[in-house]
Coordinates of C-alpha atoms in Angstrom, one line a residue:
M614 CA -28.7 -19.8 10.2
K615 CA -30.0 -16.9 12.8
R616 CA -33.0 -17.2 15.1
I617 CA -35.8 -14.3 15.3
I618 CA -37.7 -14.2 17.9
V619 CA -42.0 -13.7 17.1
I620 CA -43.5 -12.0 20.3
G621 CA -47.3 -13.1 19.7
G622 CA -48.9 -16.2 18.3
G623 CA -52.0 -14.5 16.7
P624 CA -52.3 -14.1 12.9
A625 CA -49.7 -11.8 12.4
G626 CA -47.3 -13.8 14.8
M627 CA -48.1 -16.9 12.9
Q628 CA -47.7 -15.3 9.2
T629 CA -44.3 -13.8 10.6
A630 CA -43.2 -16.9 11.5
L631 CA -44.1 -18.8 8.5
S632 CA -42.7 -15.9 6.0
L633 CA -39.4 -15.8 8.2
K634 CA -39.1 -19.5 7.7
A635 CA -39.4 -19.3 3.9
E636 CA -36.5 -16.7 4.0
G637 CA -34.3 -18.9 5.4
A638 CA -34.3 -17.8 9.5
I639 CA -35.5 -19.8 12.2
P640 CA -38.2 -18.4 14.0
L641 CA -39.5 -18.8 17.8
I642 CA -43.1 -17.9 18.7
V643 CA -43.5 -16.6 22.0
E644 CA -47.2 -16.8 23.1
K645 CA -48.7 -15.9 26.4
E646 CA -51.8 -18.2 25.8
S647 CA -51.8 -21.7 26.0
E648 CA -52.3 -21.9 22.0
L649 CA -52.1 -20.0 19.0
G650 CA -54.6 -17.9 17.5
G651 CA -55.0 -14.5 19.6
K652 CA -58.5 -12.8 19.3
L653 CA -59.1 -14.9 16.2
R654 CA -59.9 -17.7 18.5
G655 CA -62.9 -16.3 19.6
W656 CA -64.6 -15.0 16.4
H657 CA -67.5 -16.4 14.6
R658 CA -67.4 -15.2 10.8
L659 CA -65.2 -12.8 9.6
F660 CA -66.3 -9.7 7.5
P661 CA -67.3 -8.8 5.0
S662 CA -67.2 -12.7 3.5
F663 CA -68.9 -13.9 6.4
T664 CA -66.0 -16.8 6.3
P665 CA -66.1 -19.0 9.3
A666 CA -63.0 -17.9 11.5
H667 CA -61.9 -21.7 12.4
E668 CA -61.4 -22.4 8.4
V669 CA -58.6 -19.5 8.7
L670 CA -57.3 -20.1 12.2
G671 CA -57.1 -23.9 11.3
E672 CA -55.2 -23.1 8.1
L673 CA -52.7 -20.9 9.5
R674 CA -52.2 -23.1 12.6
R675 CA -51.7 -26.3 9.9
R676 CA -48.9 -24.3 8.0
V677 CA -47.4 -23.5 11.4
A678 CA -47.0 -27.1 12.3
D679 CA -46.1 -28.5 8.6
A680 CA -43.4 -26.0 8.8
G681 CA -41.9 -27.4 11.9
I682 CA -41.7 -23.9 13.4
E683 CA -41.0 -23.9 17.3
C684 CA -43.7 -22.3 19.6
L685 CA -43.4 -21.5 23.0
T686 CA -46.8 -21.1 24.6
G687 CA -47.9 -20.1 28.2
A688 CA -44.8 -17.8 27.9
E689 CA -45.2 -13.9 28.2
A690 CA -42.2 -11.7 27.1
A691 CA -41.5 -8.8 29.8
E692 CA -38.6 -7.0 28.0
V693 CA -37.6 -6.9 24.7
E694 CA -34.1 -6.5 23.3
P695 CA -32.5 -6.6 19.6
R696 CA -30.8 -9.5 20.9
Q697 CA -32.8 -11.0 23.7
V698 CA -36.1 -11.5 25.1
T699 CA -36.6 -11.8 28.7
L700 CA -40.0 -14.0 29.8
S701 CA -42.1 -12.8 32.8
D702 CA -40.7 -16.1 34.7
G703 CA -37.2 -14.8 34.3
R704 CA -35.8 -16.8 31.2
R705 CA -33.7 -15.1 28.9
L706 CA -33.7 -16.3 25.3
A707 CA -31.3 -15.2 22.9
C708 CA -32.1 -14.0 19.3
D709 CA -30.5 -12.3 16.3
G710 CA -34.1 -10.3 16.0
V711 CA -37.2 -9.7 17.2
V712 CA -40.5 -8.9 15.4
V713 CA -43.4 -7.8 17.9
C714 CA -46.7 -9.1 16.9
S715 CA -48.4 -8.9 20.5
G716 CA -51.8 -7.3 18.9
F717 CA -54.1 -5.3 21.1
T718 CA -56.2 -5.2 24.3
L719 CA -60.1 -5.4 24.1
F720 CA -61.7 -2.4 25.9
D721 CA -63.5 -3.4 28.8
A722 CA -66.9 -2.2 28.9
R723 CA -67.4 -1.8 32.4
I724 CA -65.4 1.3 32.3
K725 CA -68.6 2.7 30.7
E726 CA -70.6 2.5 33.7
E727 CA -73.5 4.2 32.1
Y728 CA -74.3 1.0 29.9
G729 CA -74.6 -1.5 32.9
Y730 CA -72.2 -4.0 31.3
G731 CA -71.7 -6.6 34.5
I732 CA -74.7 -5.1 36.0
Y733 CA -77.7 -5.5 34.1
D734 CA -79.0 -8.3 32.4
N735 CA -79.0 -8.4 28.6
V736 CA -76.5 -6.0 28.2
F737 CA -73.4 -7.9 26.1
T738 CA -70.4 -7.0 24.3
S739 CA -69.7 -7.7 20.9
V740 CA -67.1 -10.0 21.9
D741 CA -69.9 -11.9 24.3
L742 CA -71.9 -12.3 21.3
E743 CA -69.2 -13.9 19.1
R744 CA -68.9 -16.3 21.8
M745 CA -72.4 -17.3 22.1
L746 CA -72.6 -17.2 17.9
N747 CA -69.7 -19.9 18.1
Q748 CA -71.6 -22.0 21.0
G749 CA -74.5 -21.9 18.4
R750 CA -77.0 -20.4 21.0
V751 CA -77.9 -16.6 21.4
A752 CA -80.3 -16.3 24.0
L753 CA -81.6 -13.7 26.8
Q754 CA -80.8 -14.4 30.5
N755 CA -84.5 -15.9 30.9
G756 CA -84.3 -17.9 27.5
N757 CA -86.5 -16.0 25.6
R758 CA -86.0 -14.9 21.6
P759 CA -85.1 -11.0 21.7
R760 CA -87.6 -9.0 19.7
R761 CA -85.8 -5.4 19.7
I762 CA -81.8 -5.5 19.7
A763 CA -79.9 -2.4 19.9
F764 CA -76.0 -2.1 18.8
L765 CA -73.7 0.6 19.9
H766 CA -70.9 1.7 18.1
C767 CA -67.4 3.3 19.3
V768 CA -67.4 1.8 23.1
G769 CA -64.0 2.6 24.4
S770 CA -63.0 4.5 20.7
R771 CA -63.0 8.2 20.2
D772 CA -63.8 9.0 24.0
E773 CA -61.7 11.6 25.4
K774 CA -63.5 10.6 28.8
V775 CA -61.7 7.1 29.2
C776 CA -58.6 8.6 26.9
Q777 CA -59.3 6.5 24.2
S778 CA -59.3 9.5 21.2
H779 CA -58.3 6.7 18.5
C780 CA -60.5 4.9 16.0
S781 CA -60.4 1.4 16.5
K782 CA -61.3 0.8 12.6
V783 CA -63.1 -2.7 12.7
C784 CA -65.9 -1.7 15.0
C785 CA -68.4 -0.2 12.4
V786 CA -68.0 -3.3 10.3
T787 CA -68.0 -5.5 13.2
G788 CA -71.3 -3.8 14.2
V789 CA -72.9 -4.3 10.9
K790 CA -72.2 -7.9 10.5
Q791 CA -73.0 -9.0 13.9
A792 CA -76.5 -7.0 13.2
M793 CA -77.1 -9.3 10.0
E794 CA -76.3 -12.2 11.8
M795 CA -78.6 -11.5 14.6
K796 CA -81.4 -10.6 11.7
E797 CA -80.8 -13.9 10.5
L798 CA -81.0 -15.8 13.6
F799 CA -84.2 -13.9 14.5
P800 CA -85.5 -12.4 11.4
E801 CA -88.9 -11.3 13.4
A802 CA -86.6 -8.7 15.7
D803 CA -86.3 -5.5 14.9
V804 CA -82.6 -4.5 15.1
F805 CA -81.2 -0.9 15.6
N806 CA -77.4 0.2 15.2
F807 CA -76.6 3.2 17.2
Y808 CA -73.4 5.2 16.0
M809 CA -71.4 8.6 15.4
D810 CA -70.8 8.2 11.9
I811 CA -70.2 5.0 9.8
R812 CA -66.4 4.1 8.5
M813 CA -66.6 1.4 6.0
F814 CA -63.0 1.5 4.8
G815 CA -62.2 -1.8 3.0
P816 CA -63.3 -3.8 0.4
G817 CA -67.0 -5.2 0.4
Y818 CA -67.4 -3.1 3.6
E819 CA -69.7 -0.3 1.9
E820 CA -71.6 -2.9 -0.2
M821 CA -72.1 -4.8 2.9
Y822 CA -73.6 -1.9 4.7
R823 CA -76.2 -1.4 1.9
R824 CA -77.3 -4.9 2.1
A825 CA -77.9 -4.6 6.0
Q826 CA -80.5 -1.5 5.4
Q827 CA -81.9 -2.9 1.9
D828 CA -82.0 -6.5 2.4
Y829 CA -82.1 -7.0 6.4
N830 CA -84.1 -3.7 7.2
I831 CA -81.5 -3.1 10.0
H832 CA -82.0 0.3 11.4
F833 CA -79.0 2.7 11.5
V834 CA -79.7 5.9 14.0
R835 CA -76.9 8.6 14.3
G836 CA -76.6 9.3 18.1
R837 CA -74.7 8.0 21.2
I838 CA -76.6 6.2 23.6
S839 CA -76.3 8.5 26.8
E840 CA -77.7 6.0 29.1
A841 CA -79.1 2.5 30.0
S842 CA -81.2 1.1 32.8
P843 CA -83.1 -2.1 33.7
T844 CA -87.0 -2.3 33.4
L845 CA -89.3 -3.9 35.6
D846 CA -89.6 -6.6 32.9
G847 CA -86.2 -7.4 32.5
R848 CA -85.6 -5.5 29.6
V849 CA -83.4 -2.4 29.1
Q850 CA -84.3 1.2 28.5
I851 CA -81.9 3.3 26.5
K852 CA -81.7 7.1 25.8
A853 CA -80.2 8.7 23.1
E854 CA -80.7 11.6 20.6
D855 CA -81.1 11.3 17.0
T856 CA -78.6 14.1 16.0
L857 CA -79.8 13.6 12.2
T858 CA -83.2 15.0 13.4
G859 CA -82.4 16.5 16.5
R860 CA -85.0 14.4 18.5
P861 CA -84.4 12.9 21.9
L862 CA -85.0 9.3 21.6
K863 CA -86.2 6.5 24.4
M864 CA -86.8 3.0 23.9
S865 CA -86.7 -0.5 25.3
V866 CA -84.9 -3.5 24.1
D867 CA -84.7 -6.9 24.9
M868 CA -80.7 -7.0 24.3
L869 CA -78.1 -4.4 24.2
V870 CA -74.7 -5.2 22.6
L871 CA -71.7 -3.0 23.1
I872 CA -69.2 -3.0 20.2
V873 CA -66.0 -2.3 22.2
G874 CA -62.8 -0.9 20.6
M875 CA -58.9 -2.0 20.5
R876 CA -57.0 -0.3 23.4
S877 CA -52.9 -0.8 23.1
N878 CA -51.3 -3.5 25.3
A879 CA -50.1 -2.6 28.9
S880 CA -47.0 -4.3 27.7
N881 CA -46.1 -1.8 25.1
A882 CA -44.6 0.8 27.7
R883 CA -42.6 -1.9 28.9
F884 CA -41.3 -2.9 25.7
A885 CA -40.6 0.7 24.9
A886 CA -39.0 1.7 28.3
G887 CA -36.5 -1.2 27.9
A888 CA -35.4 -1.2 24.0
G889 CA -36.3 2.6 23.4
L890 CA -39.2 2.2 21.1
G891 CA -41.5 5.0 20.5
V892 CA -44.8 5.0 21.8
Q893 CA -48.0 6.9 20.0
P894 CA -50.4 9.0 21.9
S895 CA -52.8 6.1 21.8
G896 CA -50.3 3.9 23.8
F897 CA -49.9 1.6 20.3
L898 CA -45.8 1.2 19.7
A899 CA -44.9 3.9 17.0
P900 CA -43.3 2.9 13.7
R901 CA -40.1 4.4 12.2
D902 CA -42.6 6.1 9.9
A903 CA -46.0 5.4 8.3
F904 CA -44.8 4.7 4.9
L905 CA -41.8 3.2 4.1
H906 CA -40.6 1.8 7.2
N907 CA -44.1 1.0 8.9
V908 CA -42.8 -2.2 10.3
E909 CA -39.6 -1.0 11.4
S910 CA -39.4 0.4 15.3
G911 CA -36.7 2.8 14.9
V912 CA -34.2 0.2 16.8
D913 CA -32.1 -1.9 14.6
G914 CA -33.3 -5.5 15.0
I915 CA -36.7 -4.8 16.1
F916 CA -39.8 -5.1 14.0
Y917 CA -43.4 -4.7 13.9
A918 CA -46.5 -6.5 12.5
G919 CA -50.4 -6.4 12.9
A920 CA -52.2 -4.2 15.6
V921 CA -49.4 -3.6 18.0
T922 CA -49.2 -0.3 16.1
A923 CA -52.6 0.5 15.6
P924 CA -56.1 -1.2 14.8
K925 CA -56.0 -3.3 11.9
N926 CA -58.2 -6.1 10.5
I927 CA -57.0 -9.5 9.9
G928 CA -56.5 -9.3 5.9
E929 CA -53.9 -6.0 6.6
S930 CA -52.2 -7.8 9.8
L931 CA -51.3 -10.8 7.5
S932 CA -50.0 -8.4 5.0
E933 CA -48.1 -6.5 7.3
A934 CA -46.5 -9.8 8.8
V935 CA -45.1 -10.8 5.1
V936 CA -43.4 -7.5 5.0
A937 CA -42.0 -7.4 8.5
A938 CA -40.5 -10.8 8.0
D939 CA -38.9 -9.8 4.5
R940 CA -37.3 -6.6 6.7
A941 CA -36.2 -8.9 9.2
A942 CA -34.4 -11.3 6.6
E943 CA -32.8 -8.2 5.2
Y944 CA -31.6 -7.3 8.9
L945 CA -30.3 -10.4 9.1
K946 CA -28.1 -10.3 5.8
R947 CA -26.5 -7.0 6.9
A948 CA -26.0 -7.9 10.9

């Protein structure tokens, strides 16, 4: 039997390894963190069903363990070749093929200084909010309950000023999901979502967006926040323009949540340089084509699954992992 190295132990990596094992290959997961799970480890509930993330994560981990799949955690891939993966500590792992499932990097909200993340109290990111929800305690710095909450979409997405022109795809639905969760926690609070346009592409997403308005009374304002600043009473004053009415808007909120997007990994450039892989203008790795060979790299023996090629939700990543494993298994038969 031949060995395939799977780079990344998130949902796509775990499902790829499981499908490879079912195909008769020997998968080895190489994960830079100390445990499997990727970004899913920090999520609270999943859209649009509000399924607890730990249920999905726990099931994937259980399947990997039951299948006896070898996992090398705390190991970061530095270079990729069809027959070898070199780790950052210099170790070289021989293989018969590679599936890159290294995912994405979250946009650093501190780059958008005008929003005051890391500077002002009570400015959070969507990632911070997920962590607080997981911990079972969402509160302001002073411990009070928020009375007015604002969400800002597309922070680090569709923004040429920070060289991030692509859409991160799941930000809109994340903002809606989190707004609904906050309304459940603080039913007396006014919740606002500031957006450029709402892109609810998935099954059940549009219905969730409608529920957010009709059942949760969440306010959606078309317009980006241009500036945030602290007030003397510890709140955050935001300035924006309602582009539907053409009027400027200024309000004070108790909590400002920045919905951060996905950006490509810095490791993509290293992988590409070492193996001759294609890179898209967004920095995500380029598949051979977008249709019949979307999990193939164009270099024999190297395949892709998940958000390493573009922003994707968990369901898409899992489905793509099955296809990538199938193509890798076909390659092994020919090699």
